[in-house]
Coordinates of C-alpha atoms and ligand atoms in Angstrom, one line a residue:
M652 CA -5.6 5.8 -29.6
K653 CA -5.2 2.1 -28.5
I654 CA -5.7 1.9 -24.8
A655 CA -5.4 -1.3 -22.7
F656 CA -6.6 -1.5 -19.1
F657 CA -5.3 -4.2 -16.8
E658 CA -6.4 -5.5 -13.4
L659 CA -9.9 -4.0 -13.8
F660 CA -12.8 -4.9 -11.6
K661 CA -16.1 -5.4 -13.5
S662 CA -17.6 -2.3 -12.0
E663 CA -14.6 -0.2 -13.3
R664 CA -14.8 -1.8 -16.7
N665 CA -18.4 -0.8 -17.3
I666 CA -17.7 2.9 -16.4
L667 CA -14.5 3.1 -18.4
Q668 CA -16.1 1.6 -21.5
K669 CA -18.6 4.5 -21.4
F670 CA -15.9 7.1 -20.9
F671 CA -13.8 6.0 -23.8
T672 CA -16.4 5.2 -26.5
G673 CA -14.8 6.0 -29.8
Q674 CA -11.3 4.9 -28.7
E675 CA -10.0 1.4 -29.3
I676 CA -9.9 0.0 -25.8
S677 CA -9.3 -3.4 -24.3
C678 CA -10.1 -4.3 -20.7
S679 CA -8.7 -7.2 -18.8
E680 CA -8.9 -8.5 -15.2
E681 CA -5.4 -9.9 -15.6
K682 CA -2.3 -8.0 -14.7
L683 CA 0.2 -7.1 -17.5
T684 CA 3.1 -9.5 -17.3
E685 CA 6.1 -10.5 -19.4
E686 CA 4.1 -13.6 -20.4
N687 CA 1.0 -11.7 -21.8
V688 CA 2.6 -8.5 -23.0
G689 CA 3.0 -10.0 -26.5
L690 CA -0.7 -9.8 -27.0
Y691 CA -0.7 -6.0 -26.6
K692 CA 2.1 -4.9 -29.0
E693 CA -0.1 -2.3 -30.7
V694 CA -1.1 -0.4 -27.5
E695 CA -0.2 3.3 -27.1
I696 CA -1.6 3.8 -23.6
I697 CA -1.7 1.3 -20.7
S698 CA -3.6 1.7 -17.4
V699 CA -2.5 -0.7 -14.6
F700 CA -2.9 -1.2 -10.9
I701 CA -0.2 -2.2 -8.4
N702 CA 0.2 -5.9 -9.3
S703 CA 1.5 -5.2 -12.8
G704 CA 5.2 -4.8 -12.4
I705 CA 6.1 -2.6 -15.3
N706 CA 9.8 -3.3 -15.8
K707 CA 12.2 -2.6 -18.6
K708 CA 11.3 -5.8 -20.4
I709 CA 7.6 -5.0 -20.5
I710 CA 8.3 -1.4 -21.6
D711 CA 10.6 -2.6 -24.4
S712 CA 8.0 -5.1 -25.5
L713 CA 5.5 -2.3 -26.3
P714 CA 7.0 -0.4 -29.2
N715 CA 4.1 2.0 -29.6
L716 CA 3.7 2.8 -25.9
K717 CA 3.5 6.6 -25.1
F718 CA 1.7 6.8 -21.8
I719 CA 1.4 4.7 -18.6
T720 CA -1.2 5.6 -16.0
T721 CA -1.4 3.7 -12.8
R722 CA -4.7 3.7 -10.9
S723 CA -2.8 3.9 -7.6
T724 CA -1.0 6.5 -5.6
G725 CA 2.2 4.4 -5.1
F726 CA 4.2 3.9 -8.3
D727 CA 7.1 1.7 -7.1
H728 CA 5.8 -1.1 -9.4
I729 CA 6.8 1.0 -12.5
D730 CA 10.3 1.6 -13.7
Y731 CA 9.2 5.2 -14.4
K732 CA 12.8 6.5 -14.9
Y733 CA 13.4 4.0 -17.7
A734 CA 10.0 4.9 -19.3
E735 CA 10.9 8.6 -19.0
N736 CA 14.2 8.0 -20.8
K737 CA 12.3 6.4 -23.6
G738 CA 9.9 9.4 -23.8
I739 CA 7.0 7.6 -22.3
K740 CA 5.0 9.6 -19.8
V741 CA 3.8 8.1 -16.5
S742 CA 1.1 9.4 -14.2
N743 CA -0.7 8.2 -11.1
V744 CA -3.8 9.0 -9.0
P745 CA -2.3 11.1 -6.3
A746 CA -5.0 11.5 -3.7
Y747 CA -7.8 8.9 -3.7
G748 CA -6.6 7.1 -0.6
S749 CA -6.2 9.8 2.0
Y750 CA -9.5 9.1 3.9
P751 CA -9.9 5.3 3.4
V752 CA -6.3 4.5 4.2
A753 CA -6.3 6.7 7.3
E754 CA -9.6 5.2 8.4
F755 CA -8.2 1.7 7.7
T756 CA -5.1 2.4 9.8
F757 CA -7.4 2.7 12.8
A758 CA -9.4 -0.3 11.7
L759 CA -6.2 -2.3 12.0
L760 CA -5.1 -0.6 15.2
L761 CA -8.5 -1.1 17.0
T762 CA -8.6 -4.7 15.9
L763 CA -5.4 -5.2 17.7
S764 CA -6.0 -2.9 20.7
R765 CA -9.4 -4.4 21.5
K766 CA -8.7 -7.9 20.3
I767 CA -11.8 -7.8 18.0
Y768 CA -10.7 -10.6 15.8
D769 CA -9.9 -12.9 18.8
A770 CA -13.2 -12.0 20.5
Y771 CA -15.2 -12.8 17.4
N772 CA -13.5 -16.1 16.9
H773 CA -13.7 -16.9 20.6
L774 CA -17.5 -16.4 20.5
R775 CA -18.1 -18.0 17.2
E776 CA -15.9 -21.0 17.5
G777 CA -16.0 -21.6 21.2
A778 CA -19.5 -20.4 21.9
D779 CA -17.8 -18.8 24.9
F780 CA -18.8 -15.5 26.6
S781 CA -15.9 -15.5 29.1
I782 CA -13.8 -12.4 28.6
F783 CA -10.6 -13.0 30.7
S784 CA -8.3 -13.4 27.6
L785 CA -9.8 -10.5 25.8
Q786 CA -8.6 -7.5 27.7
G787 CA -7.4 -4.7 25.4
F788 CA -5.9 -1.3 26.0
D789 CA -7.0 2.3 25.5
L790 CA -5.7 4.5 22.7
H791 CA -6.5 7.5 24.8
G792 CA -3.3 8.9 26.2
K793 CA -1.0 6.7 24.1
T794 CA 1.7 8.1 21.9
I795 CA 1.4 7.5 18.2
G796 CA 4.4 8.0 15.9
I797 CA 3.4 8.8 12.4
I798 CA 6.1 8.3 9.8
G799 CA 5.2 10.4 6.7
T800 CA 2.7 13.3 7.1
G801 CA 1.6 13.6 3.5
K802 CA -2.1 13.3 2.5
I803 CA -2.7 10.1 4.4
G804 CA -0.5 10.7 7.4
K805 CA -2.2 14.1 8.0
N806 CA -5.6 12.4 8.2
V807 CA -4.1 9.8 10.6
V808 CA -2.9 12.8 12.7
K809 CA -6.4 14.2 12.9
I810 CA -8.1 10.8 13.7
A811 CA -5.4 10.1 16.4
K812 CA -6.1 13.5 17.9
S813 CA -9.8 12.7 18.1
F814 CA -8.8 9.6 20.2
N815 CA -6.8 12.0 22.5
M816 CA -3.6 10.3 21.5
K817 CA -0.3 12.2 21.8
V818 CA 1.0 12.6 18.2
I819 CA 4.7 12.8 17.3
A820 CA 5.8 12.6 13.6
Y821 CA 8.7 12.2 11.3
D822 CA 8.8 13.5 7.7
I823 CA 11.7 14.5 5.5
Y824 CA 9.6 17.6 4.6
P825 CA 7.9 18.5 7.9
D826 CA 4.7 20.7 7.5
L827 CA 5.3 23.0 10.5
I828 CA 2.1 25.0 9.9
F829 CA 0.0 21.8 10.0
A830 CA 1.9 20.7 13.1
K831 CA 1.1 23.9 14.9
E832 CA -2.6 23.8 13.8
N833 CA -2.9 20.3 15.0
N834 CA -0.8 20.6 18.1
F835 CA 1.8 17.9 17.5
E836 CA 5.6 17.8 17.3
Y837 CA 8.0 16.6 14.6
K838 CA 11.0 14.6 15.9
S839 CA 13.8 12.7 14.4
L840 CA 13.2 9.2 13.0
S841 CA 15.0 7.6 15.9
E842 CA 13.1 9.7 18.5
V843 CA 9.8 8.8 16.9
I844 CA 10.8 5.1 16.8
S845 CA 11.9 5.0 20.4
Q846 CA 9.1 7.1 22.0
S847 CA 6.0 5.7 20.4
D848 CA 3.4 3.2 21.8
V849 CA 2.0 2.9 18.2
L850 CA 4.0 3.4 15.0
S851 CA 2.2 3.9 11.7
L852 CA 3.9 4.1 8.3
H853 CA 2.7 6.5 5.6
V854 CA 5.7 7.2 3.3
P855 CA 6.1 6.1 -0.3
Y856 CA 8.5 3.2 -1.0
N857 CA 11.6 4.0 -2.9
K858 CA 15.2 2.7 -3.0
E859 CA 16.3 5.2 -0.3
N860 CA 13.8 3.9 2.3
Y861 CA 14.0 0.2 1.7
H862 CA 13.8 -1.5 5.1
L863 CA 13.3 1.9 6.9
I864 CA 12.2 -0.3 9.8
N865 CA 14.9 -2.8 10.5
K866 CA 16.5 -4.9 13.3
E867 CA 18.6 -2.0 14.5
N868 CA 15.8 0.4 15.0
I869 CA 13.3 -2.3 16.1
S870 CA 15.7 -3.1 19.0
K871 CA 15.3 0.6 20.1
M872 CA 11.5 0.6 20.0
K873 CA 9.5 0.7 23.3
K874 CA 8.7 -2.7 24.5
G875 CA 5.1 -3.5 23.7
V876 CA 4.9 -1.2 20.7
Y877 CA 2.2 -1.8 18.0
L878 CA 3.3 -1.4 14.4
I879 CA 0.8 -0.5 11.6
N880 CA 1.8 -0.6 7.9
T881 CA -0.6 0.5 5.2
A882 CA 2.1 2.0 3.0
R883 CA 4.4 -0.6 1.4
G884 CA 5.8 -3.9 2.6
E885 CA 9.3 -3.2 1.5
L886 CA 9.5 -0.4 4.1
I887 CA 9.9 -3.1 6.8
D888 CA 12.5 -5.8 7.0
T889 CA 10.2 -8.8 7.4
Q890 CA 12.8 -11.0 9.1
A891 CA 13.5 -8.2 11.6
L892 CA 9.8 -7.8 12.2
I893 CA 9.4 -11.5 13.0
W894 CA 12.4 -11.2 15.3
G895 CA 10.8 -8.1 17.1
L896 CA 7.5 -10.0 17.5
K897 CA 9.2 -13.1 18.9
E898 CA 11.3 -11.0 21.3
E899 CA 8.1 -9.3 22.4
I900 CA 9.5 -5.9 21.6
I901 CA 6.6 -5.5 19.2
A902 CA 3.3 -6.6 20.8
G903 CA 1.4 -6.7 17.6
A904 CA 1.4 -5.7 14.0
G905 CA -1.4 -4.6 11.6
L906 CA -0.2 -5.0 8.0
D907 CA -2.2 -4.2 4.9
V908 CA 0.9 -4.6 2.8
L909 CA 3.7 -7.2 2.9
E910 CA 7.2 -7.4 1.5
G911 CA 7.0 -9.5 -1.7
E912 CA 3.2 -9.3 -1.7
R913 CA 3.0 -9.5 -5.5
E914 CA 4.8 -12.8 -5.4
L915 CA 2.6 -13.9 -2.5
K916 CA -0.4 -13.2 -4.6
E917 CA 1.1 -15.2 -7.4
E918 CA 1.9 -18.0 -5.1
F919 CA -1.8 -18.2 -4.2
E920 CA -2.6 -18.4 -7.9
I921 CA 0.1 -21.1 -8.2
L922 CA -2.2 -23.4 -6.2
S923 CA -4.4 -23.5 -9.3
S924 CA -1.6 -23.4 -11.8
L925 CA 1.5 -25.3 -10.8
S926 CA 3.4 -24.4 -14.0
K927 CA 3.8 -20.9 -12.5
A928 CA 6.0 -22.2 -9.7
E929 CA 9.3 -21.4 -11.3
K930 CA 8.3 -17.7 -11.4
V931 CA 8.6 -17.3 -7.6
K932 CA 12.0 -15.6 -7.0
D933 CA 12.1 -14.9 -3.3
Y934 CA 11.1 -17.9 -1.3
K935 CA 12.7 -16.5 1.9
T936 CA 10.3 -13.5 1.9
L937 CA 7.4 -15.7 1.0
L938 CA 8.1 -18.0 3.9
E939 CA 8.4 -15.0 6.2
D940 CA 5.1 -13.6 5.0
H941 CA 3.4 -17.0 5.8
I942 CA 5.0 -16.9 9.3
L943 CA 3.6 -13.4 9.8
I944 CA 0.1 -14.4 8.6
D945 CA 0.1 -17.2 11.1
M946 CA 1.1 -15.2 14.1
P947 CA -1.7 -14.6 16.5
N948 CA -0.8 -11.0 17.3
V949 CA -0.5 -10.0 13.7
I950 CA -3.4 -9.1 11.4
V951 CA -2.7 -9.1 7.7
T952 CA -5.1 -7.8 5.0
P953 CA -4.7 -8.2 1.3
H954 CA -3.8 -4.5 0.4
I955 CA -7.4 -3.3 0.8
A956 CA -6.9 0.0 2.7
F957 CA -7.7 2.1 -0.3
Y958 CA -10.6 0.0 -1.4
S959 CA -13.8 1.9 -0.6
K960 CA -16.6 2.8 -2.9
E961 CA -15.7 6.4 -2.9
A962 CA -12.0 5.8 -3.6
E963 CA -12.9 3.6 -6.6
E964 CA -15.0 6.3 -8.0
E965 CA -12.2 8.8 -7.5
I966 CA -9.6 6.4 -9.1
I967 CA -11.8 6.0 -12.2
K968 CA -12.5 9.8 -12.5
I969 CA -8.8 10.7 -12.2
T970 CA -7.7 7.9 -14.6
E971 CA -10.2 9.2 -17.2
E972 CA -8.8 12.7 -16.7
N973 CA -5.2 11.5 -16.9
I974 CA -5.9 9.6 -20.2
K975 CA -8.0 12.3 -21.8
G976 CA -5.5 14.9 -20.7
F977 CA -2.7 13.0 -22.3
I978 CA -4.6 12.6 -25.6
A979 CA -5.4 16.4 -25.5
G980 CA -1.7 17.2 -24.8
K981 CA -2.5 18.5 -21.3
L982 CA -0.6 16.1 -19.1
Q983 CA -1.5 15.9 -15.4
N984 CA -0.4 14.0 -12.3
L985 CA 2.9 13.2 -13.9
I986 CA 5.5 11.2 -12.0
K987 CA 9.0 12.6 -12.4
Ligands
NAI1180 P1 2.1 11.7 0.0 O1 3.0 11.9 -1.1 O2 1.0 12.7 0.1 O3 2.9 11.7 1.4 C1 4.1 11.1 1.6 C2 4.8 11.8 2.7 O4 6.0 11.0 3.0 C3 5.4 13.2 2.3 O5 5.0 14.1 3.2 C4 6.9 13.0 2.1 O6 7.6 14.2 2.5 C5 7.1 11.9 3.1 N1 8.3 11.1 2.9 C6 8.7 10.6 1.7 N2 9.8 9.8 1.9 C7 10.1 9.8 3.2 C8 11.0 9.2 4.1 N3 12.0 8.4 3.6 N4 11.0 9.5 5.4 C9 10.0 10.3 5.9 N5 9.1 10.9 5.2 C10 9.1 10.7 3.9 O7 1.5 10.2 -0.1 P2 0.2 9.6 0.5 O8 -1.0 9.9 -0.4 O9 0.1 10.1 2.0 O10 0.5 8.1 0.5 C11 1.6 7.5 1.2 C12 1.8 6.1 0.7 O11 0.7 5.3 1.1 C13 1.8 5.9 -0.8 O12 3.1 6.2 -1.4 C14 1.5 4.5 -1.0 O13 2.7 3.7 -1.0 C15 0.6 4.1 0.2 N6 -0.7 3.9 -0.1 C16 -1.3 2.7 0.3 C17 -2.6 2.3 -0.1 C18 -3.2 1.1 0.4 O14 -4.3 0.7 -0.1 N7 -2.6 0.3 1.3 C19 -3.4 3.3 -0.9 C20 -2.8 4.5 -1.2 C21 -1.5 4.8 -0.8

């Protein structure tokens, strides 16, 4: 089989080359795009990460394509329904991020609650040991609203409990047994939004929950709420978030993901390749992302919540199993 891997780190490349000796494989650090897809016309299997937007055009440009496997849990970057209609199977890595993303949620939250970034800069740039501007707040006793209690959300519940936070949650499929075991309550989305001191998002992004957090529900949040998003940028209306921060309804935000982050990443690449400028479609969102990045009470990281040593090992292991399973006719982790 002809297999092409995209967006590979060097460490992943070495391991994958060993796993697939005997197969015709190509490995690239680049993402798969409409511009470079012509180089891969022969491939039967592609393995991508979140920055390769696998749209109809790319799928149609690969006449021999039979299987797409993404080395991520989220699969909103793949037009999987179109692929399915063409008989192309699509799979993901369902579970690698449940510990690192949950831990990272608290890394963002604690950075905000204890002003760690400010304190570090204060000391390093100002050589200043005065602390009066660096007062934080305790998580102990605060209410955290967890939206989405799947694999990651459940670990966030457990960590929040260990901080003695009061947990409330919303999920379209509540796990009442887990709630009983972990002593928290499910509530409606509007109750969770209006009662939480901290809100954390852990739902997958799809067309139904586009801008799940918007101006209407931000206006009902508790004044001084902190918002953490390690799920997907499109779950939050960026313009409304900026409004909520400026109105001081939202006291701070910790964002590992941004709306339009694929384009933002491209925009940073544009700095070294101006010919790519015409590719940027949504300047409004890009501008809003820059406004967010520059706000002092917002911390933005470049989609790294998943990126731990252990998660990378798991991603490679499951990807190997997905591909070998497909070749052997034993499909696993299929997206339907
Ligand atoms: P999961 O599938 O185990 O859990 C998702 C939960 O959300 C489920 O309980 C589901 O019932 C619930 N849900 C779905 N739509 C909902 C809606 N509209 N409203 C309320 N609840 C809803 O997924 P997991 O592993 O917990 O991951 C969650 C998301 O985190 C992924 O889809 C992905 O987008 C993101 N993620 C981000 C990473 C990062 O590095 N920042 C890494 C891994 C995942």
